[in-house]
Amino acid sequence: VKWMMYWIIFALFTTAETFTDIFLCWFPFYYELKIAFVAWLLSPYTKGSSLLYRKFVHPTLSSKEKEIDDCLVQAKDRSYDALVHFGKRGLNVAATAAVMAASK
């Protein structure tokens, strides 16, 4: 659980960092502060990632749990439909190619 919390927070940090680097790279000691922040996240003494996860991420995920579950069900249904559609299409292409090859 500890590592799950760390990697979720680190992924959010990396995503935010992609956009903030453009605007904040001129800030003095910006890169040193980023290193210190990652060290704070990793440290078993400060438990920074656990703190941020429990304070911000978990409440957000808990409040959106129903919507997330609905999206997962919809994605599962759509992926099954797409698999069937492309499977039929692939079989039609293969059958057409076989007929064309046999007719030559």
PDB file of C-alpha atoms in Angstrom:
ATOM      1  CA  VAL A   1       0.000   0.000   0.000  1.00  0.00           C
ATOM      2  CA  LYS A   2       2.873   2.342   0.836  1.00  0.00           C
ATOM      3  CA  TRP A   3       4.364   1.973  -2.641  1.00  0.00           C
ATOM      4  CA  MET A   4       0.987   2.316  -4.338  1.00  0.00           C
ATOM      5  CA  MET A   5       0.489   5.642  -2.573  1.00  0.00           C
ATOM      6  CA  TYR A   6       3.984   6.754  -3.548  1.00  0.00           C
ATOM      7  CA  TRP A   7       3.614   5.868  -7.231  1.00  0.00           C
ATOM      8  CA  ILE A   8       0.208   7.535  -7.521  1.00  0.00           C
ATOM      9  CA  ILE A   9       1.516  10.736  -5.950  1.00  0.00           C
ATOM     10  CA  PHE A  10       4.706  10.557  -8.020  1.00  0.00           C
ATOM     11  CA  ALA A  11       2.665  10.123 -11.234  1.00  0.00           C
ATOM     12  CA  LEU A  12       0.567  13.172 -10.343  1.00  0.00           C
ATOM     13  CA  PHE A  13       3.732  15.111  -9.526  1.00  0.00           C
ATOM     14  CA  THR A  14       5.344  14.126 -12.833  1.00  0.00           C
ATOM     15  CA  THR A  15       2.229  15.150 -14.749  1.00  0.00           C
ATOM     16  CA  ALA A  16       2.073  18.522 -13.014  1.00  0.00           C
ATOM     17  CA  GLU A  17       5.826  18.970 -13.389  1.00  0.00           C
ATOM     18  CA  THR A  18       5.562  18.650 -17.170  1.00  0.00           C
ATOM     19  CA  PHE A  19       3.485  21.816 -17.302  1.00  0.00           C
ATOM     20  CA  THR A  20       4.994  23.770 -14.423  1.00  0.00           C
ATOM     21  CA  ASP A  21       8.580  23.343 -15.630  1.00  0.00           C
ATOM     22  CA  ILE A  22       7.828  25.701 -18.505  1.00  0.00           C
ATOM     23  CA  PHE A  23       6.860  28.525 -16.179  1.00  0.00           C
ATOM     24  CA  LEU A  24       8.896  27.879 -13.036  1.00  0.00           C
ATOM     25  CA  CYS A  25      12.295  26.767 -14.308  1.00  0.00           C
ATOM     26  CA  TRP A  26      13.659  30.302 -13.849  1.00  0.00           C
ATOM     27  CA  PHE A  27      12.779  30.229 -10.129  1.00  0.00           C
ATOM     28  CA  PRO A  28      15.946  30.095  -7.958  1.00  0.00           C
ATOM     29  CA  PHE A  29      16.618  26.657  -6.481  1.00  0.00           C
ATOM     30  CA  TYR A  30      13.670  25.202  -8.424  1.00  0.00           C
ATOM     31  CA  TYR A  31      15.467  21.959  -9.281  1.00  0.00           C
ATOM     32  CA  GLU A  32      16.818  21.599  -5.759  1.00  0.00           C
ATOM     33  CA  LEU A  33      13.298  22.037  -4.371  1.00  0.00           C
ATOM     34  CA  LYS A  34      12.013  19.351  -6.737  1.00  0.00           C
ATOM     35  CA  ILE A  35      14.690  16.945  -5.522  1.00  0.00           C
ATOM     36  CA  ALA A  36      13.865  17.776  -1.907  1.00  0.00           C
ATOM     37  CA  PHE A  37      10.154  17.208  -2.611  1.00  0.00           C
ATOM     38  CA  VAL A  38      10.795  13.768  -4.131  1.00  0.00           C
ATOM     39  CA  ALA A  39      13.052  12.891  -1.179  1.00  0.00           C
ATOM     40  CA  TRP A  40      10.246  14.013   1.165  1.00  0.00           C
ATOM     41  CA  LEU A  41       7.794  11.787  -0.728  1.00  0.00           C
ATOM     42  CA  LEU A  42      10.127   8.793  -0.460  1.00  0.00           C
ATOM     43  CA  SER A  43      11.268   9.196   3.119  1.00  0.00           C
ATOM     44  CA  PRO A  44       9.871   6.600   5.528  1.00  0.00           C
ATOM     45  CA  TYR A  45      10.275   9.147   8.324  1.00  0.00           C
ATOM     46  CA  THR A  46       8.174  11.923   6.795  1.00  0.00           C
ATOM     47  CA  LYS A  47       5.771   9.638   4.875  1.00  0.00           C
ATOM     48  CA  GLY A  48       5.075  12.481   2.471  1.00  0.00           C
ATOM     49  CA  SER A  49       3.400  10.367  -0.183  1.00  0.00           C
ATOM     50  CA  SER A  50       1.110   8.724   2.395  1.00  0.00           C
ATOM     51  CA  LEU A  51       0.177  12.112   3.807  1.00  0.00           C
ATOM     52  CA  LEU A  52      -0.665  13.603   0.400  1.00  0.00           C
ATOM     53  CA  TYR A  53      -2.512  10.475  -0.710  1.00  0.00           C
ATOM     54  CA  ARG A  54      -4.685  10.311   2.411  1.00  0.00           C
ATOM     55  CA  LYS A  55      -5.342  14.051   2.467  1.00  0.00           C
ATOM     56  CA  PHE A  56      -6.119  14.668  -1.231  1.00  0.00           C
ATOM     57  CA  VAL A  57      -6.231  11.618  -3.493  1.00  0.00           C
ATOM     58  CA  HIS A  58      -8.198   9.145  -1.377  1.00  0.00           C
ATOM     59  CA  PRO A  59     -11.080  11.531  -0.580  1.00  0.00           C
ATOM     60  CA  THR A  60     -11.340  12.476  -4.259  1.00  0.00           C
ATOM     61  CA  LEU A  61     -11.336   8.852  -5.385  1.00  0.00           C
ATOM     62  CA  SER A  62     -13.869   7.913  -2.706  1.00  0.00           C
ATOM     63  CA  SER A  63     -16.273  10.647  -3.743  1.00  0.00           C
ATOM     64  CA  LYS A  64     -15.976   9.673  -7.439  1.00  0.00           C
ATOM     65  CA  GLU A  65     -16.055   5.885  -6.889  1.00  0.00           C
ATOM     66  CA  LYS A  66     -19.476   5.351  -8.509  1.00  0.00           C
ATOM     67  CA  GLU A  67     -18.522   7.321 -11.642  1.00  0.00           C
ATOM     68  CA  ILE A  68     -15.201   5.480 -11.920  1.00  0.00           C
ATOM     69  CA  ASP A  69     -16.957   2.114 -11.644  1.00  0.00           C
ATOM     70  CA  ASP A  70     -19.491   3.155 -14.302  1.00  0.00           C
ATOM     71  CA  CYS A  71     -16.693   4.222 -16.656  1.00  0.00           C
ATOM     72  CA  LEU A  72     -14.918   0.901 -16.139  1.00  0.00           C
ATOM     73  CA  VAL A  73     -18.095  -1.044 -16.934  1.00  0.00           C
ATOM     74  CA  GLN A  74     -18.671   1.054 -20.067  1.00  0.00           C
ATOM     75  CA  ALA A  75     -15.058   0.562 -21.175  1.00  0.00           C
ATOM     76  CA  LYS A  76     -15.374  -3.196 -20.654  1.00  0.00           C
ATOM     77  CA  ASP A  77     -18.565  -3.323 -22.714  1.00  0.00           C
ATOM     78  CA  ARG A  78     -17.101  -1.168 -25.487  1.00  0.00           C
ATOM     79  CA  SER A  79     -13.903  -3.215 -25.611  1.00  0.00           C
ATOM     80  CA  TYR A  80     -15.898  -6.435 -25.986  1.00  0.00           C
ATOM     81  CA  ASP A  81     -18.001  -4.884 -28.779  1.00  0.00           C
ATOM     82  CA  ALA A  82     -14.861  -3.609 -30.524  1.00  0.00           C
ATOM     83  CA  LEU A  83     -13.223  -7.028 -30.249  1.00  0.00           C
ATOM     84  CA  VAL A  84     -16.256  -8.708 -31.832  1.00  0.00           C
ATOM     85  CA  HIS A  85     -16.477  -6.049 -34.563  1.00  0.00           C
ATOM     86  CA  PHE A  86     -12.812  -6.254 -35.525  1.00  0.00           C
ATOM     87  CA  GLY A  87     -12.843 -10.042 -35.252  1.00  0.00           C
ATOM     88  CA  LYS A  88     -15.704 -10.245 -37.757  1.00  0.00           C
ATOM     89  CA  ARG A  89     -13.965  -7.748 -39.990  1.00  0.00           C
ATOM     90  CA  GLY A  90     -10.716  -9.699 -39.831  1.00  0.00           C
ATOM     91  CA  LEU A  91     -12.512 -12.935 -40.706  1.00  0.00           C
ATOM     92  CA  ASN A  92     -14.208 -11.223 -43.664  1.00  0.00           C
ATOM     93  CA  VAL A  93     -10.872  -9.914 -44.940  1.00  0.00           C
ATOM     94  CA  ALA A  94      -9.279 -13.343 -44.516  1.00  0.00           C
ATOM     95  CA  ALA A  95     -12.183 -15.049 -46.290  1.00  0.00           C
ATOM     96  CA  THR A  96     -12.055 -12.544 -49.147  1.00  0.00           C
ATOM     97  CA  ALA A  97      -8.303 -13.032 -49.487  1.00  0.00           C
ATOM     98  CA  ALA A  98      -8.754 -16.808 -49.489  1.00  0.00           C
ATOM     99  CA  VAL A  99     -11.450 -16.621 -52.197  1.00  0.00           C
ATOM    100  CA  MET A 100      -9.279 -14.266 -54.288  1.00  0.00           C
ATOM    101  CA  ALA A 101      -6.281 -16.572 -53.919  1.00  0.00           C
ATOM    102  CA  ALA A 102      -8.361 -19.636 -54.834  1.00  0.00           C
ATOM    103  CA  SER A 103      -9.871 -17.932 -57.873  1.00  0.00           C
ATOM    104  CA  LYS A 104      -6.412 -17.052 -59.272  1.00  0.00           C
TER     105      LYS A 104
END
